[in-house]
XYZ file of C-alpha atoms in Angstrom:
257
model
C 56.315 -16.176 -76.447
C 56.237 -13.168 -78.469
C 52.956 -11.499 -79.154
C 51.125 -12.281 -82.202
C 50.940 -10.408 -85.227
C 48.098 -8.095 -85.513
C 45.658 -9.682 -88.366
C 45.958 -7.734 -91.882
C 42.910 -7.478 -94.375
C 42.491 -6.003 -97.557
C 39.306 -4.039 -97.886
C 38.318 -2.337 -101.381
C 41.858 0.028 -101.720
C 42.455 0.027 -98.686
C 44.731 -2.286 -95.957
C 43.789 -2.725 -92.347
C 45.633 -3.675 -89.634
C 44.182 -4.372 -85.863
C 43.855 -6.998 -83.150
C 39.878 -6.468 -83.501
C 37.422 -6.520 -86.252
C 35.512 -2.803 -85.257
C 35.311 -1.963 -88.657
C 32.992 -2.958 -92.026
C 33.394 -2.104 -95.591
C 30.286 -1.997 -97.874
C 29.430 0.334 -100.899
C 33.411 1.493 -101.216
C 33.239 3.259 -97.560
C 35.551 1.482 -94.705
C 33.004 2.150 -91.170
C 35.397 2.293 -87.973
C 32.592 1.282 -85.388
C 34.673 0.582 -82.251
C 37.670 1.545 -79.941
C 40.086 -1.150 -80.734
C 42.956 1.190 -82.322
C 42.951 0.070 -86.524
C 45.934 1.109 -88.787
C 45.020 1.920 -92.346
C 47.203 2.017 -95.369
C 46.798 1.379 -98.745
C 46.598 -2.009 -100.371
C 49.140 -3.665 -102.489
C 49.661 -1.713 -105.800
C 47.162 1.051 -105.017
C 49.037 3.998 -104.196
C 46.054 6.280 -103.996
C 41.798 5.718 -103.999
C 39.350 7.871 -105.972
C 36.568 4.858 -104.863
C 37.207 4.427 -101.145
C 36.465 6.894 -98.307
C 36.514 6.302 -94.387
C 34.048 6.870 -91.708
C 33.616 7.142 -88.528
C 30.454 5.885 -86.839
C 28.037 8.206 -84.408
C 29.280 7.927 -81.351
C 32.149 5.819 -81.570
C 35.556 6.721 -79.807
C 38.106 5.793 -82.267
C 41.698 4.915 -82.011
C 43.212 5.674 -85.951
C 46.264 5.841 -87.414
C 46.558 6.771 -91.055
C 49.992 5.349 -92.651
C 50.824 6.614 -96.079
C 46.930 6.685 -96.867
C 45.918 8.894 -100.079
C 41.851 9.502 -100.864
C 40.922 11.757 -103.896
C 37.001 12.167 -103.464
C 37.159 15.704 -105.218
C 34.744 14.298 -107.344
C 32.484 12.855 -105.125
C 32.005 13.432 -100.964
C 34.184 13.771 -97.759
C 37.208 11.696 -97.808
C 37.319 11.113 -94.158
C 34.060 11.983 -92.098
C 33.483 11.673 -88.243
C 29.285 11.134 -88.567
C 27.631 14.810 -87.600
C 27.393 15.542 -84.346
C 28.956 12.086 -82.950
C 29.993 12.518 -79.156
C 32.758 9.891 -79.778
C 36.620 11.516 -79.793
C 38.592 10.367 -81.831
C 42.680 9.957 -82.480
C 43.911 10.273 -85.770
C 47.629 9.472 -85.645
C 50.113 10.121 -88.609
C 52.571 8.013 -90.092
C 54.141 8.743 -93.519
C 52.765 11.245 -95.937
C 48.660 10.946 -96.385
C 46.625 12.968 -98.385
C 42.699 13.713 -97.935
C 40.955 15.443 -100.728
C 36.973 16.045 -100.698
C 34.344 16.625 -103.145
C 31.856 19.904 -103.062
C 30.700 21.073 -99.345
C 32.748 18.501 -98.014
C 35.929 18.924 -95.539
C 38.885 17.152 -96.346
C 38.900 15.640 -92.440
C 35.110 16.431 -91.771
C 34.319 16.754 -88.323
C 30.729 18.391 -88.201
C 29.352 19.284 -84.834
C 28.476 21.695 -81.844
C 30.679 22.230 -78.503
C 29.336 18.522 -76.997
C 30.693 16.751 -79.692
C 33.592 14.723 -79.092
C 37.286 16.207 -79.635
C 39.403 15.336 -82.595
C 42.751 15.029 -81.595
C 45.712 14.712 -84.942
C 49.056 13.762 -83.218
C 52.035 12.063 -84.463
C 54.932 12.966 -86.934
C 54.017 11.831 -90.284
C 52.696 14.160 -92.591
C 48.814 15.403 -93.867
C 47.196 17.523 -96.971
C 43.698 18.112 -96.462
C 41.774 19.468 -98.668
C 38.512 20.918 -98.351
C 35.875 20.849 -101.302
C 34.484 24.036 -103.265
C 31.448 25.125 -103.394
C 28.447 23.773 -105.463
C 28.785 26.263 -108.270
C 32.536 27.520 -107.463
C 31.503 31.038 -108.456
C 32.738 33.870 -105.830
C 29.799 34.292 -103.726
C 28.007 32.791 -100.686
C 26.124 30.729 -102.399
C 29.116 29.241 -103.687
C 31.736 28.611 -100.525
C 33.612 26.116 -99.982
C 34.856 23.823 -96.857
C 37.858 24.104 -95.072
C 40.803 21.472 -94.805
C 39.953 20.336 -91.454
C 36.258 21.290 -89.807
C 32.869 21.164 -90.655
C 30.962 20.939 -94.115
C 30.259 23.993 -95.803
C 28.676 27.257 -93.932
C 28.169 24.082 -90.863
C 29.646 24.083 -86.940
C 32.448 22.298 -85.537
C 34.187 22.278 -82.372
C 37.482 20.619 -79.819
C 39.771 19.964 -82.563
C 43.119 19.569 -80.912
C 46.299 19.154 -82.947
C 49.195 17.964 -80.852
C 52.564 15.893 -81.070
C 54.751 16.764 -84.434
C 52.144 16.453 -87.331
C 53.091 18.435 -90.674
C 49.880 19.728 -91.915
C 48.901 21.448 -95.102
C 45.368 22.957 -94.939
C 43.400 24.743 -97.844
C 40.030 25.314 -97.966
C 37.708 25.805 -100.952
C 36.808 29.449 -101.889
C 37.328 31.661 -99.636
C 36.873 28.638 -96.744
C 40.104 28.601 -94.433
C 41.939 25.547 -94.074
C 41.857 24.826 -90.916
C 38.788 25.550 -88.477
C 36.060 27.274 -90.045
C 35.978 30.754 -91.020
C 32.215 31.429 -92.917
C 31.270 28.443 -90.926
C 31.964 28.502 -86.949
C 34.758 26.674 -85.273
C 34.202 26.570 -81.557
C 37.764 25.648 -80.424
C 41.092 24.723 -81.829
C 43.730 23.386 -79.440
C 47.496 23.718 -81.176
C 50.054 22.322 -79.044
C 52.778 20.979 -81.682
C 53.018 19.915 -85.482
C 53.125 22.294 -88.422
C 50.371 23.885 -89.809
C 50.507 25.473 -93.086
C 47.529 27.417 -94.065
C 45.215 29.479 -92.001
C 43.286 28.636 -89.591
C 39.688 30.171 -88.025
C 37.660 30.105 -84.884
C 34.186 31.508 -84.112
C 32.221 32.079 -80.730
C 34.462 29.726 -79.119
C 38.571 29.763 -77.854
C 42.013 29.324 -79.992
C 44.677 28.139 -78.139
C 48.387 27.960 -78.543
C 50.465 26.535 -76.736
C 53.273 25.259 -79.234
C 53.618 24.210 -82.537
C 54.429 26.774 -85.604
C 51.197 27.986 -87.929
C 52.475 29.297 -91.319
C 49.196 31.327 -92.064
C 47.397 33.704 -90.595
C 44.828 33.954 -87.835
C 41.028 34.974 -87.322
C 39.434 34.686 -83.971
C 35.884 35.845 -84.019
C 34.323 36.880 -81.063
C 36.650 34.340 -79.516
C 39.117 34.202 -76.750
C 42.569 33.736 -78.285
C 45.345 32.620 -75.535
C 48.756 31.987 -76.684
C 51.510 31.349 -74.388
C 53.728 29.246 -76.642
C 54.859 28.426 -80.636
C 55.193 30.549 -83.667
C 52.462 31.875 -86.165
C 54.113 33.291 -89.068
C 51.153 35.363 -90.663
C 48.692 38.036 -89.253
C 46.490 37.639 -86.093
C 43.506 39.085 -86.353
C 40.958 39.110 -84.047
C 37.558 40.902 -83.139
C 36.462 43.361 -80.496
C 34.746 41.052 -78.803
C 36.756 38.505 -77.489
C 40.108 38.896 -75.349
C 43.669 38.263 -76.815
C 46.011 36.918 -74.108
C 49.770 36.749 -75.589
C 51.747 35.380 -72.783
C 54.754 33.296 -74.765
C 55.124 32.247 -77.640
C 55.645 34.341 -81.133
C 54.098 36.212 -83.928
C 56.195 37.263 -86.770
C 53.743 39.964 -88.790
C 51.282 42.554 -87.674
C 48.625 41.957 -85.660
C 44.919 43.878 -86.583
């Protein structure tokens, strides 16, 4: 016999699709709080939400994937937060084109913890635009900075963000935040191993490594250990005195500080 269907629900703007029921919806914010992998798209006639936003609860390992999903909470909070400091990893896998957009201190993906926090992992080969909320006051100082794309709330910590497969990402941060990483805040590692990143990207006190994929944007590695033995960064790598730089493969096409 073939295997059933997997069970559909509409929740708020949003569609779900998976063979459990590891996930709630109250007060306009869809909860993932188990393993069983979930699909979410948007429900019939809503192309994107300015209501909904999704999150992940602490310590849950999640199993994600995001099909043609579009969140505007620019004038609200995060459009997609992992809770702070959960040791749960979780998969976000991309289908179609999605779009993430956060309100002020707020990542566009928020992931918000130290190094034993779980890993984020973004794979697949549909497409993502994150964007990170600006600062409370959006005036050009450090009272007023922003988030990044992809990485912790404003001036916060994350770490063991992997990006892997053939995702296309666009990353922008709000004033002068980075898109993806953290660059006033620390990023403790970044993993790149495929997918397109456009925008820049930051890590602090922690490792960067590439091993394939192309980054259109440039580079900062803070007392960090860059490796890089495959893919492309088109944009400047710049990196601090002390950490190590290990280029064994791979390409940079600009200058290097």
């Amino acid at each position: 016999a073939p295997p059933e269907p997997e069970p559909v629900t509409e929740l708020g703007d949003f569609k779900v699709t998976s063979m459990g029921e590891e996930y709630a919806y109250a007060d306009n914010v869809l909860t993932i709080t188990g393993p069983t992998p979930v699909t979410i798209s948007m429900a019939d006639g809503v192309t994107q939400t300015t209501a909904d936003s999704i999150f992940v609860a602490d310590g849950v390992s999640a199993d994600i994937t995001l099909d043609g999903v579009k969140i505007d909470q620019s004038g609200g909070g995060a459009a997609f937060q992992i809770a702070d400091g959960s040791g749960g990893d979780v998969n976000v896998t991309l289908i179609g084109n999605n779009g993430l957009k956060s309100g002020i201190d707020c990542a566009g993906l928020q992931k918000t913890g130290g190094s034993d926090s779980g890993t984020l992992r973004i794979q697949g080969s549909g497409a993502l635009e994150a964007v990170g909320g600006e600062g409370a006051g959006g005036a050009e100082d450090d009272g007023y900075i922003g988030a990044p794309g992809i990485g912790a709330q404003k001036l916060d910590v994350c770490a063991n963000i992997v990006i892997a497969g053939n995702p296309q990402l666009t990353v922008t941060g709000g004033y002068p935040e980075c898109g993806l990483g953290g660059e006033k805040g620390m990023c403790h590692s970044l993993e790149v191993s495929g997918g397109t990143i456009n925008g820049s990207a930051s890590v602090g006190n922690g490792d960067f490594t590439m091993t394939g994929g192309t980054i259109n944007g440039d580079i900062t590695s803070v007392q960090s250990n860059f490796t890089m033995t495959g893919g492309t960064i088109n944009g400047t790598l710049t990196a601090s005195t002390l950490g190590e730089v290990y280029l064994n493969g791979g390409e940079i096409v600009s200058d290097r500080n």
